[in-house]
Amino acid sequence: MSATAGARKRGKPASGAGAGAGAGKRRRKADSAGDRGKSKGGGKMNEEISSDSESESLAPRKPEEEEEELEETAQEKKLRLAKLYLEQLRQQEEEKAEARAFEEDQVAGRLKEDVLEQRGRLQKSVAKEIQAPASADIRVLRGHQLSITCLVITPDDSAIFSAAKDCTIIKWSMESGRKLHVIPRAKKGAEGKPPGHSSHVLCMAISSDGKYLASGDRSKLILIWEAQSCQHLYTFTGHRDAVSGLAFRRGTHQLYSTSHDRSVKVWNVAENSYVETLFGHQDAVAALDALSRDCCVTAGGRDGTVRVWKIPEESQLVFYGHQGSIDCIHLINEEHMVSGADDGSVALWGLSKKRPLALQREAHGLRGEPGLEQPFWISSVAALLNTDLVATGSHSSCVRLWQCGEGFRQLDLLCDIPLVGFINSLKFSSSGDFLVAGVGQEHRLGRWWRIKEARNSVCIIPLRRVPVPPAAGS
């Protein structure tokens, strides 16, 4: 009993352990089976999920779901706004850079023009753009009884001053063509009367600021007027013969005058004073012009010379080229000028050469019977400042426009503008939009011919510009 009980006692734990081991094995098998079952169940779930996702992908999405997908985090929003801000800054900087480059190009172009203008080499190309005006477009202002001898345009192109052999000066409105003021003829020896000219007015000049008007006559007098009100201010005396040319130095109130007494005089209008006298011409001086430099140019008439007067040095340069009497001259820029003579020739000059750079003979053709032809006298010339456009006048029933070639070494005819009579004066407006001609029945310096069908008048000729298309490949 005791042995058997002891064996049982000894076997219980053994059998219990075996049972426990068997139970553990069974649990492990069950667990593994459960795992297999779970894995099989999981496979089924996966299959079901994938089929659900497929069905969802095929089904249309709701707006709420799209909005949920489009929602961004705060960090992503900051990044997007930062990129947008940087892009805006980049565009602004590019626009500023383009604007700066454009301004620099403009400034560089303006500086280049200023340098060329100071050196007297500026030659803007405008002549090819000029379109010949129709006769109906020319405005005619009538008011003088005798031939127009000279005219000037105010710097702002608002008014024209014209003078004539009837000893009067008329101020015209450019816009309306009406008379703004008339300075009547003064009777000789009449004291206490309104001041004026008692003989032919041969020349006029206006200061670059439009303040002073100067006029000279055959009585050796220079009268100074306030341009705005036409009130007489001073009278300059000193010339011993007819005053034939006047010009203000640009930017100043320094006045140059020349006369048939062969002298050139310098005046200070603002101080009402005489400065000095220069001599050199061998015959009566016919015309004078000046720009910004402290010098002036003169046409020497029958002595056949053009002279450049250097005022500070009291010296002169002498130029030869025309075969006849040089009656008119005009500066194109500080280094070049154009002149006309009674031999029918028009010359372009450079201050560095004593001979013409270009000479156009018989510029207005010939007149007279066959075998006895004579060239039409050149009675007036004008040039649009710092450009290649030149105008000439005669009594050939037309005003001619010319184009100066490169370097002012050539003169090419552009067009004819019909005007009957002696073209005694020509002036371009500052803007270049019109040309003003003073027309008379007689030459301004004499009575060699009389054209009866001509009308003593001021003619305003519009100059329309048609832009020339750029050349192919330019």
CSV table of C-alpha atoms in Angstrom, one decimal:
chain,number,residue,atom,x,y,z
A,1,MET,CA,0.0,0.0,0.0
A,2,SER,CA,2.6,2.2,1.0
A,3,ALA,CA,4.7,1.3,-2.1
A,4,THR,CA,1.8,1.6,-4.3
A,5,ALA,CA,0.8,4.9,-2.7
A,6,GLY,CA,4.3,6.1,-2.9
A,7,ALA,CA,4.4,5.1,-6.6
A,8,ARG,CA,1.1,6.9,-7.1
A,9,LYS,CA,2.5,9.8,-5.2
A,10,ARG,CA,5.6,9.7,-7.4
A,11,GLY,CA,3.5,9.2,-10.6
A,12,LYS,CA,1.1,12.0,-9.9
A,13,PRO,CA,3.5,14.7,-10.4
A,14,ALA,CA,4.9,12.9,-13.4
A,15,SER,CA,1.5,12.3,-14.9
A,16,GLY,CA,0.6,15.9,-14.0
A,17,ALA,CA,3.6,17.2,-15.7
A,18,GLY,CA,2.9,15.1,-18.7
A,19,ALA,CA,-0.6,16.3,-18.7
A,20,GLY,CA,0.6,19.8,-18.3
A,21,ALA,CA,3.1,19.2,-21.2
A,22,GLY,CA,0.3,17.7,-23.2
A,23,ALA,CA,-1.9,20.6,-22.4
A,24,GLY,CA,0.8,23.0,-23.4
A,25,LYS,CA,1.3,21.1,-26.7
A,26,ARG,CA,-2.4,21.2,-27.2
A,27,ARG,CA,-2.5,24.9,-26.5
A,28,ARG,CA,0.4,25.5,-28.8
A,29,LYS,CA,-1.4,23.5,-31.5
A,30,ALA,CA,-4.6,25.4,-30.8
A,31,ASP,CA,-2.7,28.6,-30.9
A,32,SER,CA,-1.0,27.7,-34.1
A,33,ALA,CA,-4.3,26.5,-35.5
A,34,GLY,CA,-5.8,29.7,-34.2
A,35,ASP,CA,-3.0,31.6,-35.9
A,36,ARG,CA,-3.6,29.8,-39.1
A,37,GLY,CA,-7.3,30.5,-38.7
A,38,LYS,CA,-6.5,34.1,-38.0
A,39,SER,CA,-4.2,34.3,-41.0
A,40,LYS,CA,-6.8,32.8,-43.1
A,41,GLY,CA,-9.4,35.2,-41.7
A,42,GLY,CA,-6.9,38.1,-42.2
A,43,GLY,CA,-6.5,37.0,-45.8
A,44,LYS,CA,-10.2,37.2,-46.2
A,45,MET,CA,-10.3,40.6,-44.5
A,46,ASN,CA,-7.5,41.8,-46.8
A,47,GLU,CA,-9.4,40.6,-49.8
A,48,GLU,CA,-12.5,42.3,-48.6
A,49,ILE,CA,-10.6,45.6,-48.0
A,50,SER,CA,-9.0,45.6,-51.3
A,51,SER,CA,-12.4,44.9,-53.0
A,52,ASP,CA,-13.8,47.8,-50.9
A,53,SER,CA,-11.0,50.1,-52.0
A,54,GLU,CA,-11.6,49.2,-55.6
A,55,SER,CA,-15.3,49.9,-55.3
A,56,GLU,CA,-14.5,53.2,-53.6
A,57,SER,CA,-12.1,54.2,-56.3
A,58,LEU,CA,-14.7,53.5,-58.9
A,59,ALA,CA,-17.4,55.4,-57.0
A,60,PRO,CA,-17.4,59.2,-57.4
A,61,ARG,CA,-15.8,61.1,-54.5
A,62,LYS,CA,-17.7,63.5,-52.4
A,63,PRO,CA,-16.6,67.2,-52.2
A,64,GLU,CA,-16.0,66.9,-48.5
A,65,GLU,CA,-13.5,64.1,-49.2
A,66,GLU,CA,-11.7,66.2,-51.8
A,67,GLU,CA,-11.5,69.1,-49.4
A,68,GLU,CA,-10.0,66.8,-46.8
A,69,GLU,CA,-7.3,65.7,-49.3
A,70,LEU,CA,-6.6,69.4,-50.4
A,71,GLU,CA,-6.2,70.6,-46.8
A,72,GLU,CA,-2.5,71.6,-46.1
A,73,THR,CA,-0.7,71.8,-42.9
A,74,ALA,CA,0.4,75.1,-41.4
A,75,GLN,CA,4.0,74.4,-42.4
A,76,GLU,CA,3.0,73.7,-46.0
A,77,LYS,CA,1.0,76.9,-46.1
A,78,LYS,CA,3.9,79.0,-44.8
A,79,LEU,CA,6.2,77.5,-47.4
A,80,ARG,CA,3.7,78.2,-50.3
A,81,LEU,CA,3.2,81.8,-49.2
A,82,ALA,CA,7.0,82.3,-48.9
A,83,LYS,CA,7.5,81.0,-52.4
A,84,LEU,CA,4.7,83.3,-53.7
A,85,TYR,CA,6.3,86.3,-51.9
A,86,LEU,CA,9.7,85.5,-53.3
A,87,GLU,CA,8.2,85.2,-56.8
A,88,GLN,CA,6.6,88.6,-56.5
A,89,LEU,CA,9.8,90.2,-55.3
A,90,ARG,CA,11.7,88.7,-58.2
A,91,GLN,CA,9.1,90.1,-60.7
A,92,GLN,CA,9.3,93.5,-59.1
A,93,GLU,CA,13.1,93.5,-59.3
A,94,GLU,CA,13.0,92.5,-62.9
A,95,GLU,CA,10.6,95.3,-63.7
A,96,LYS,CA,12.8,97.8,-61.8
A,97,ALA,CA,15.9,96.5,-63.7
A,98,GLU,CA,14.2,97.0,-67.0
A,99,ALA,CA,13.1,100.5,-66.1
A,100,ARG,CA,16.6,101.4,-64.9
A,101,ALA,CA,18.1,100.0,-68.1
A,102,PHE,CA,15.6,102.0,-70.2
A,103,GLU,CA,16.3,105.2,-68.2
A,104,GLU,CA,20.0,104.6,-68.6
A,105,ASP,CA,19.6,104.1,-72.3
A,106,GLN,CA,17.7,107.4,-72.5
A,107,VAL,CA,20.2,109.2,-70.3
A,108,ALA,CA,23.1,107.8,-72.3
A,109,GLY,CA,21.5,108.9,-75.5
A,110,ARG,CA,20.7,112.4,-74.2
A,111,LEU,CA,24.3,112.7,-72.9
A,112,LYS,CA,25.7,111.6,-76.2
A,113,GLU,CA,23.5,114.2,-78.0
A,114,ASP,CA,24.6,116.9,-75.5
A,115,VAL,CA,28.3,116.1,-76.1
A,116,LEU,CA,27.8,116.1,-79.9
A,117,GLU,CA,25.9,119.3,-79.6
A,118,GLN,CA,28.7,121.0,-77.6
A,119,ARG,CA,31.2,119.7,-80.1
A,120,GLY,CA,29.1,121.0,-82.9
A,121,ARG,CA,28.7,117.5,-84.5
A,122,LEU,CA,25.1,116.7,-83.8
A,123,GLN,CA,23.2,115.8,-86.9
A,124,LYS,CA,19.8,114.4,-86.3
A,125,SER,CA,18.3,112.7,-89.3
A,126,VAL,CA,14.8,114.2,-89.9
A,127,ALA,CA,14.9,115.3,-93.5
A,128,LYS,CA,13.8,111.9,-94.9
A,129,GLU,CA,10.7,112.1,-92.7
A,130,ILE,CA,9.5,115.4,-94.1
A,131,GLN,CA,6.5,115.2,-96.4
A,132,ALA,CA,6.0,118.0,-99.0
A,133,PRO,CA,3.0,120.1,-97.9
A,134,ALA,CA,0.1,120.9,-100.3
A,135,SER,CA,-0.4,124.5,-101.4
A,136,ALA,CA,-3.8,124.5,-99.6
A,137,ASP,CA,-2.2,123.8,-96.3
A,138,ILE,CA,0.0,126.9,-96.4
A,139,ARG,CA,-1.4,129.8,-94.2
A,140,VAL,CA,-0.9,133.3,-95.6
A,141,LEU,CA,-0.9,136.3,-93.2
A,142,ARG,CA,-1.4,139.7,-94.9
A,143,GLY,CA,-0.7,143.0,-93.1
A,144,HIS,CA,2.4,144.7,-94.5
A,145,GLN,CA,2.0,147.1,-97.4
A,146,LEU,CA,5.5,146.6,-98.8
A,147,SER,CA,7.9,143.6,-99.1
A,148,ILE,CA,8.7,141.5,-96.0
A,149,THR,CA,12.4,141.8,-95.2
A,150,CYS,CA,12.9,139.7,-92.1
A,151,LEU,CA,11.1,137.7,-89.4
A,152,VAL,CA,11.7,135.8,-86.2
A,153,ILE,CA,9.8,133.2,-84.2
A,154,THR,CA,9.5,133.3,-80.4
A,155,PRO,CA,11.3,130.4,-78.7
A,156,ASP,CA,8.0,128.8,-77.6
A,157,ASP,CA,6.7,128.9,-81.2
A,158,SER,CA,3.6,130.9,-80.0
A,159,ALA,CA,4.2,134.1,-82.1
A,160,ILE,CA,5.9,135.5,-85.1
A,161,PHE,CA,7.5,139.0,-85.6
A,162,SER,CA,7.7,140.3,-89.1
A,163,ALA,CA,9.2,143.5,-90.5
A,164,ALA,CA,9.0,145.1,-93.9
A,165,LYS,CA,10.1,148.0,-96.1
A,166,ASP,CA,7.0,149.9,-94.8
A,167,CYS,CA,9.0,150.4,-91.6
A,168,THR,CA,6.5,148.5,-89.5
A,169,ILE,CA,6.8,145.5,-87.2
A,170,ILE,CA,3.9,143.2,-86.7
A,171,LYS,CA,3.5,140.5,-84.0
A,172,TRP,CA,1.3,137.6,-85.1
A,173,SER,CA,-0.3,134.8,-83.2
A,174,MET,CA,0.9,131.5,-84.5
A,175,GLU,CA,-2.3,129.6,-83.6
A,176,SER,CA,-4.9,132.1,-84.9
A,177,GLY,CA,-2.9,134.1,-87.4
A,178,ARG,CA,-4.2,137.3,-86.0
A,179,LYS,CA,-2.2,140.5,-85.3
A,180,LEU,CA,-1.3,140.7,-81.6
A,181,HIS,CA,0.5,144.1,-81.9
A,182,VAL,CA,1.7,146.5,-84.5
A,183,ILE,CA,4.7,148.8,-84.1
A,184,PRO,CA,3.9,151.6,-86.6
A,185,ARG,CA,6.3,153.7,-88.7
A,186,ALA,CA,7.9,156.6,-86.9
A,187,LYS,CA,8.0,159.9,-88.6
A,188,LYS,CA,11.4,161.5,-88.8
A,189,GLY,CA,12.0,164.3,-86.3
A,190,ALA,CA,8.7,163.6,-84.5
A,191,GLU,CA,9.5,163.9,-80.8
A,192,GLY,CA,7.1,162.6,-78.2
A,193,LYS,CA,5.5,160.2,-80.7
A,194,PRO,CA,5.5,156.4,-80.1
A,195,PRO,CA,9.0,155.1,-81.0
A,196,GLY,CA,9.5,153.1,-84.1
A,197,HIS,CA,11.5,152.8,-87.3
A,198,SER,CA,11.5,155.6,-89.9
A,199,SER,CA,13.3,153.5,-92.6
A,200,HIS,CA,13.4,150.0,-94.0
A,201,VAL,CA,13.8,147.4,-91.2
A,202,LEU,CA,16.5,145.0,-92.5
A,203,CYS,CA,17.0,142.5,-89.6
A,204,MET,CA,15.6,141.3,-86.3
A,205,ALA,CA,16.6,138.9,-83.5
A,206,ILE,CA,15.0,137.6,-80.4
A,207,SER,CA,16.7,136.4,-77.2
A,208,SER,CA,16.6,132.6,-76.4
A,209,ASP,CA,14.5,133.3,-73.3
A,210,GLY,CA,12.0,135.4,-75.4
A,211,LYS,CA,12.5,138.5,-73.3
A,212,TYR,CA,14.1,140.9,-75.8
A,213,LEU,CA,13.5,141.7,-79.4
A,214,ALA,CA,16.1,143.7,-81.4
A,215,SER,CA,15.5,145.3,-84.8
A,216,GLY,CA,17.9,147.2,-87.1
A,217,ASP,CA,17.2,149.6,-90.0
A,218,ARG,CA,18.7,151.6,-92.8
A,219,SER,CA,18.9,154.6,-90.4
A,220,LYS,CA,21.9,153.0,-88.6
A,221,LEU,CA,19.7,152.3,-85.5
A,222,ILE,CA,19.2,149.3,-83.3
A,223,LEU,CA,16.0,149.4,-81.3
A,224,ILE,CA,15.5,147.0,-78.3
A,225,TRP,CA,11.9,146.0,-77.4
A,226,GLU,CA,10.3,144.0,-74.7
A,227,ALA,CA,9.0,141.0,-76.8
A,228,GLN,CA,5.9,140.3,-74.7
A,229,SER,CA,4.4,143.8,-74.7
A,230,CYS,CA,6.3,145.3,-77.7
A,231,GLN,CA,7.3,148.2,-75.4
A,232,HIS,CA,10.4,150.1,-76.5
A,233,LEU,CA,13.3,149.9,-74.1
A,234,TYR,CA,16.6,151.2,-75.6
A,235,THR,CA,18.1,152.5,-78.8
A,236,PHE,CA,21.7,151.5,-79.7
A,237,THR,CA,23.6,153.9,-81.9
A,238,GLY,CA,27.1,153.5,-83.2
A,239,HIS,CA,27.0,152.0,-86.7
A,240,ARG,CA,27.8,154.3,-89.5
A,241,ASP,CA,25.6,152.7,-92.1
A,242,ALA,CA,22.6,150.5,-92.4
A,243,VAL,CA,22.3,147.7,-89.8
A,244,SER,CA,22.1,144.5,-91.9
A,245,GLY,CA,22.4,141.6,-89.3
A,246,LEU,CA,21.5,140.9,-85.7
A,247,ALA,CA,21.8,137.8,-83.5
A,248,PHE,CA,21.6,137.1,-79.8
A,249,ARG,CA,24.0,134.6,-78.3
A,250,ARG,CA,21.9,131.7,-77.0
A,251,GLY,CA,21.4,131.5,-73.3
A,252,THR,CA,22.6,135.1,-72.8
A,253,HIS,CA,21.5,138.7,-73.5
A,254,GLN,CA,24.7,139.4,-75.5
A,255,LEU,CA,23.8,140.9,-78.9
A,256,TYR,CA,25.9,140.9,-82.1
A,257,SER,CA,25.2,143.3,-84.9
A,258,THR,CA,26.7,143.9,-88.3
A,259,SER,CA,26.4,146.7,-90.8
A,260,HIS,CA,27.1,148.0,-94.3
A,261,ASP,CA,29.9,149.9,-92.5
A,262,ARG,CA,31.8,146.5,-92.6
A,263,SER,CA,32.0,146.2,-88.8
A,264,VAL,CA,30.7,143.8,-86.2
A,265,LYS,CA,29.7,145.2,-82.8
A,266,VAL,CA,28.9,143.5,-79.5
A,267,TRP,CA,26.3,144.8,-77.1
A,268,ASN,CA,25.0,143.8,-73.6
A,269,VAL,CA,21.2,144.3,-73.8
A,270,ALA,CA,20.5,143.6,-70.2
A,271,GLU,CA,22.9,146.3,-69.1
A,272,ASN,CA,22.1,148.6,-72.0
A,273,SER,CA,25.7,148.9,-72.9
A,274,TYR,CA,28.2,148.7,-75.8
A,275,VAL,CA,31.0,146.2,-75.5
A,276,GLU,CA,33.4,146.3,-78.5
A,277,THR,CA,33.8,146.6,-82.3
A,278,LEU,CA,35.5,144.2,-84.7
A,279,PHE,CA,36.7,144.9,-88.2
A,280,GLY,CA,37.8,142.7,-91.1
A,281,HIS,CA,35.4,142.6,-94.0
A,282,GLN,CA,36.3,144.5,-97.2
A,283,ASP,CA,32.7,145.3,-98.2
A,284,ALA,CA,29.3,145.8,-96.8
A,285,VAL,CA,28.3,142.8,-94.5
A,286,ALA,CA,25.0,141.3,-95.6
A,287,ALA,CA,24.0,138.9,-92.8
A,288,LEU,CA,25.0,137.5,-89.4
A,289,ASP,CA,24.2,134.5,-87.2
A,290,ALA,CA,25.2,133.1,-83.8
A,291,LEU,CA,24.5,130.2,-81.4
A,292,SER,CA,25.8,129.4,-77.9
A,293,ARG,CA,29.5,129.9,-78.3
A,294,ASP,CA,31.1,133.3,-77.8
A,295,CYS,CA,31.5,133.8,-81.5
A,296,CYS,CA,29.4,134.7,-84.6
A,297,VAL,CA,29.5,134.2,-88.3
A,298,THR,CA,29.0,136.8,-91.0
A,299,ALA,CA,28.3,136.8,-94.8
A,300,GLY,CA,30.6,139.4,-96.4
A,301,GLY,CA,28.5,140.3,-99.4
A,302,ARG,CA,30.6,141.3,-102.4
A,303,ASP,CA,34.0,140.7,-100.7
A,304,GLY,CA,33.2,136.9,-101.2
A,305,THR,CA,34.1,135.7,-97.8
A,306,VAL,CA,32.4,134.0,-94.8
A,307,ARG,CA,34.0,134.9,-91.5
A,308,VAL,CA,33.9,133.4,-88.1
A,309,TRP,CA,34.5,135.9,-85.3
A,310,LYS,CA,36.1,134.7,-82.1
A,311,ILE,CA,35.0,137.4,-79.7
A,312,PRO,CA,37.3,136.8,-76.6
A,313,GLU,CA,40.4,136.4,-78.8
A,314,GLU,CA,39.3,139.3,-81.1
A,315,SER,CA,40.3,137.1,-84.0
A,316,GLN,CA,38.6,135.8,-87.2
A,317,LEU,CA,38.6,132.9,-89.6
A,318,VAL,CA,38.1,133.6,-93.3
A,319,PHE,CA,36.4,131.2,-95.7
A,320,TYR,CA,36.3,131.3,-99.5
A,321,GLY,CA,34.0,129.4,-101.8
A,322,HIS,CA,31.3,131.5,-103.5
A,323,GLN,CA,32.0,133.4,-106.7
A,324,GLY,CA,29.2,136.0,-106.2
A,325,SER,CA,28.0,138.2,-103.4
A,326,ILE,CA,27.2,136.2,-100.2
A,327,ASP,CA,23.9,137.6,-99.1
A,328,CYS,CA,22.7,135.1,-96.4
A,329,ILE,CA,24.1,132.7,-93.8
A,330,HIS,CA,22.8,130.4,-91.1
A,331,LEU,CA,24.4,128.1,-88.5
A,332,ILE,CA,23.3,124.5,-88.6
A,333,ASN,CA,25.1,123.6,-85.4
A,334,GLU,CA,28.2,125.0,-83.6
A,335,GLU,CA,30.6,123.6,-86.2
A,336,HIS,CA,28.7,123.8,-89.5
A,337,MET,CA,26.8,126.5,-91.4
A,338,VAL,CA,25.0,127.1,-94.7
A,339,SER,CA,25.2,130.1,-97.0
A,340,GLY,CA,23.7,131.4,-100.2
A,341,ALA,CA,25.0,133.8,-102.8
A,342,ASP,CA,23.7,135.7,-105.9
A,343,ASP,CA,25.6,133.3,-108.2
A,344,GLY,CA,22.9,130.8,-107.4
A,345,SER,CA,25.1,128.6,-105.2
A,346,VAL,CA,24.4,127.1,-101.7
A,347,ALA,CA,27.4,126.0,-99.7
A,348,LEU,CA,27.8,123.9,-96.6
A,349,TRP,CA,30.8,124.8,-94.4
A,350,GLY,CA,32.7,123.2,-91.5
A,351,LEU,CA,34.7,125.5,-89.2
A,352,SER,CA,37.8,123.3,-89.6
A,353,LYS,CA,38.1,123.8,-93.3
A,354,LYS,CA,38.5,127.1,-95.3
A,355,ARG,CA,36.6,125.7,-98.3
A,356,PRO,CA,33.0,124.4,-98.5
A,357,LEU,CA,32.3,120.8,-97.6
A,358,ALA,CA,29.6,120.8,-100.2
A,359,LEU,CA,28.7,123.3,-102.9
A,360,GLN,CA,25.4,123.2,-104.9
A,361,ARG,CA,25.6,125.4,-107.9
A,362,GLU,CA,22.4,126.8,-109.6
A,363,ALA,CA,20.5,125.6,-106.6
A,364,HIS,CA,17.2,127.2,-107.9
A,365,GLY,CA,17.9,126.8,-111.6
A,366,LEU,CA,18.4,129.4,-114.3
A,367,ARG,CA,16.3,132.2,-115.7
A,368,GLY,CA,16.5,134.3,-118.8
A,369,GLU,CA,16.5,133.8,-122.6
A,370,PRO,CA,18.4,130.9,-124.1
A,371,GLY,CA,22.1,131.7,-124.3
A,372,LEU,CA,21.7,134.5,-121.7
A,373,GLU,CA,20.6,132.4,-118.7
A,374,GLN,CA,21.5,133.6,-115.3
A,375,PRO,CA,21.1,131.6,-112.0
A,376,PHE,CA,18.4,132.7,-109.6
A,377,TRP,CA,19.8,134.6,-106.6
A,378,ILE,CA,19.7,132.8,-103.3
A,379,SER,CA,18.0,135.4,-101.1
A,380,SER,CA,17.5,133.4,-97.9
A,381,VAL,CA,18.7,130.2,-96.1
A,382,ALA,CA,17.6,128.5,-92.9
A,383,ALA,CA,18.5,125.3,-91.1
A,384,LEU,CA,16.7,123.3,-88.4
A,385,LEU,CA,19.1,123.3,-85.5
A,386,ASN,CA,21.2,120.2,-85.1
A,387,THR,CA,19.6,118.3,-87.9
A,388,ASP,CA,20.2,117.5,-91.6
A,389,LEU,CA,17.3,119.8,-92.9
A,390,VAL,CA,18.0,123.0,-94.8
A,391,ALA,CA,15.7,125.4,-96.6
A,392,THR,CA,16.6,127.9,-99.3
A,393,GLY,CA,14.6,130.8,-100.9
A,394,SER,CA,14.9,132.8,-104.1
A,395,HIS,CA,12.5,134.3,-106.6
A,396,SER,CA,12.1,131.1,-108.6
A,397,SER,CA,8.5,130.6,-107.4
A,398,CYS,CA,9.4,128.0,-104.8
A,399,VAL,CA,11.1,127.3,-101.5
A,400,ARG,CA,13.4,124.3,-101.6
A,401,LEU,CA,14.1,121.8,-98.9
A,402,TRP,CA,17.4,120.0,-98.8
A,403,GLN,CA,19.0,117.1,-97.0
A,404,CYS,CA,22.6,117.4,-95.8
A,405,GLY,CA,24.5,114.2,-96.3
A,406,GLU,CA,26.6,112.4,-93.8
A,407,GLY,CA,29.2,114.7,-92.4
A,408,PHE,CA,27.6,117.7,-94.2
A,409,ARG,CA,29.5,116.7,-97.4
A,410,GLN,CA,26.5,116.5,-99.7
A,411,LEU,CA,23.3,118.4,-100.4
A,412,ASP,CA,20.4,116.5,-101.9
A,413,LEU,CA,17.1,118.1,-103.0
A,414,LEU,CA,14.0,116.9,-101.1
A,415,CYS,CA,11.1,118.9,-102.5
A,416,ASP,CA,9.8,122.2,-103.8
A,417,ILE,CA,7.2,124.2,-102.0
A,418,PRO,CA,5.4,126.7,-104.4
A,419,LEU,CA,5.6,130.3,-103.3
A,420,VAL,CA,5.5,133.2,-105.7
A,421,GLY,CA,7.7,136.2,-105.0
A,422,PHE,CA,11.1,137.0,-103.3
A,423,ILE,CA,11.6,134.7,-100.3
A,424,ASN,CA,13.5,137.3,-98.2
A,425,SER,CA,13.5,135.4,-94.9
A,426,LEU,CA,13.1,131.8,-93.8
A,427,LYS,CA,12.8,130.5,-90.2
A,428,PHE,CA,12.2,127.0,-88.8
A,429,SER,CA,10.2,126.7,-85.6
A,430,SER,CA,12.0,125.3,-82.6
A,431,SER,CA,9.9,122.1,-82.8
A,432,GLY,CA,10.5,121.7,-86.5
A,433,ASP,CA,6.7,121.5,-87.1
A,434,PHE,CA,6.6,124.4,-89.5
A,435,LEU,CA,8.7,126.7,-91.7
A,436,VAL,CA,7.8,130.4,-91.9
A,437,ALA,CA,8.7,132.4,-95.0
A,438,GLY,CA,8.7,136.2,-95.5
A,439,VAL,CA,7.5,136.9,-99.1
A,440,GLY,CA,7.8,140.2,-101.0
A,441,GLN,CA,7.5,141.7,-104.4
A,442,GLU,CA,11.1,143.0,-104.2
A,443,HIS,CA,14.5,141.8,-102.9
A,444,ARG,CA,15.0,142.9,-99.3
A,445,LEU,CA,18.2,144.8,-100.1
A,446,GLY,CA,17.1,146.6,-103.3
A,447,ARG,CA,14.7,147.0,-106.2
A,448,TRP,CA,16.4,145.2,-109.0
A,449,TRP,CA,13.1,143.4,-110.0
A,450,ARG,CA,9.5,143.6,-109.1
A,451,ILE,CA,7.2,140.6,-109.2
A,452,LYS,CA,3.7,142.1,-109.5
A,453,GLU,CA,1.8,138.8,-109.0
A,454,ALA,CA,3.5,138.2,-105.6
A,455,ARG,CA,1.8,139.2,-102.4
A,456,ASN,CA,3.7,140.8,-99.5
A,457,SER,CA,2.9,138.3,-96.8
A,458,VAL,CA,4.0,135.9,-94.1
A,459,CYS,CA,3.5,132.3,-95.1
A,460,ILE,CA,3.3,129.5,-92.5
A,461,ILE,CA,4.3,126.1,-94.1
A,462,PRO,CA,3.4,123.0,-92.1
A,463,LEU,CA,6.1,120.3,-92.1
A,464,ARG,CA,4.4,116.9,-91.6
A,465,ARG,CA,6.7,114.0,-90.7
A,466,VAL,CA,6.1,110.4,-92.0
A,467,PRO,CA,8.4,107.9,-90.1
A,468,VAL,CA,10.6,106.1,-92.5
A,469,PRO,CA,10.5,102.3,-92.0
A,470,PRO,CA,13.8,100.8,-91.0
A,471,ALA,CA,15.9,99.2,-93.7
A,472,ALA,CA,15.8,95.4,-94.1
A,473,GLY,CA,18.3,93.7,-91.8
A,474,SER,CA,18.7,96.8,-89.6
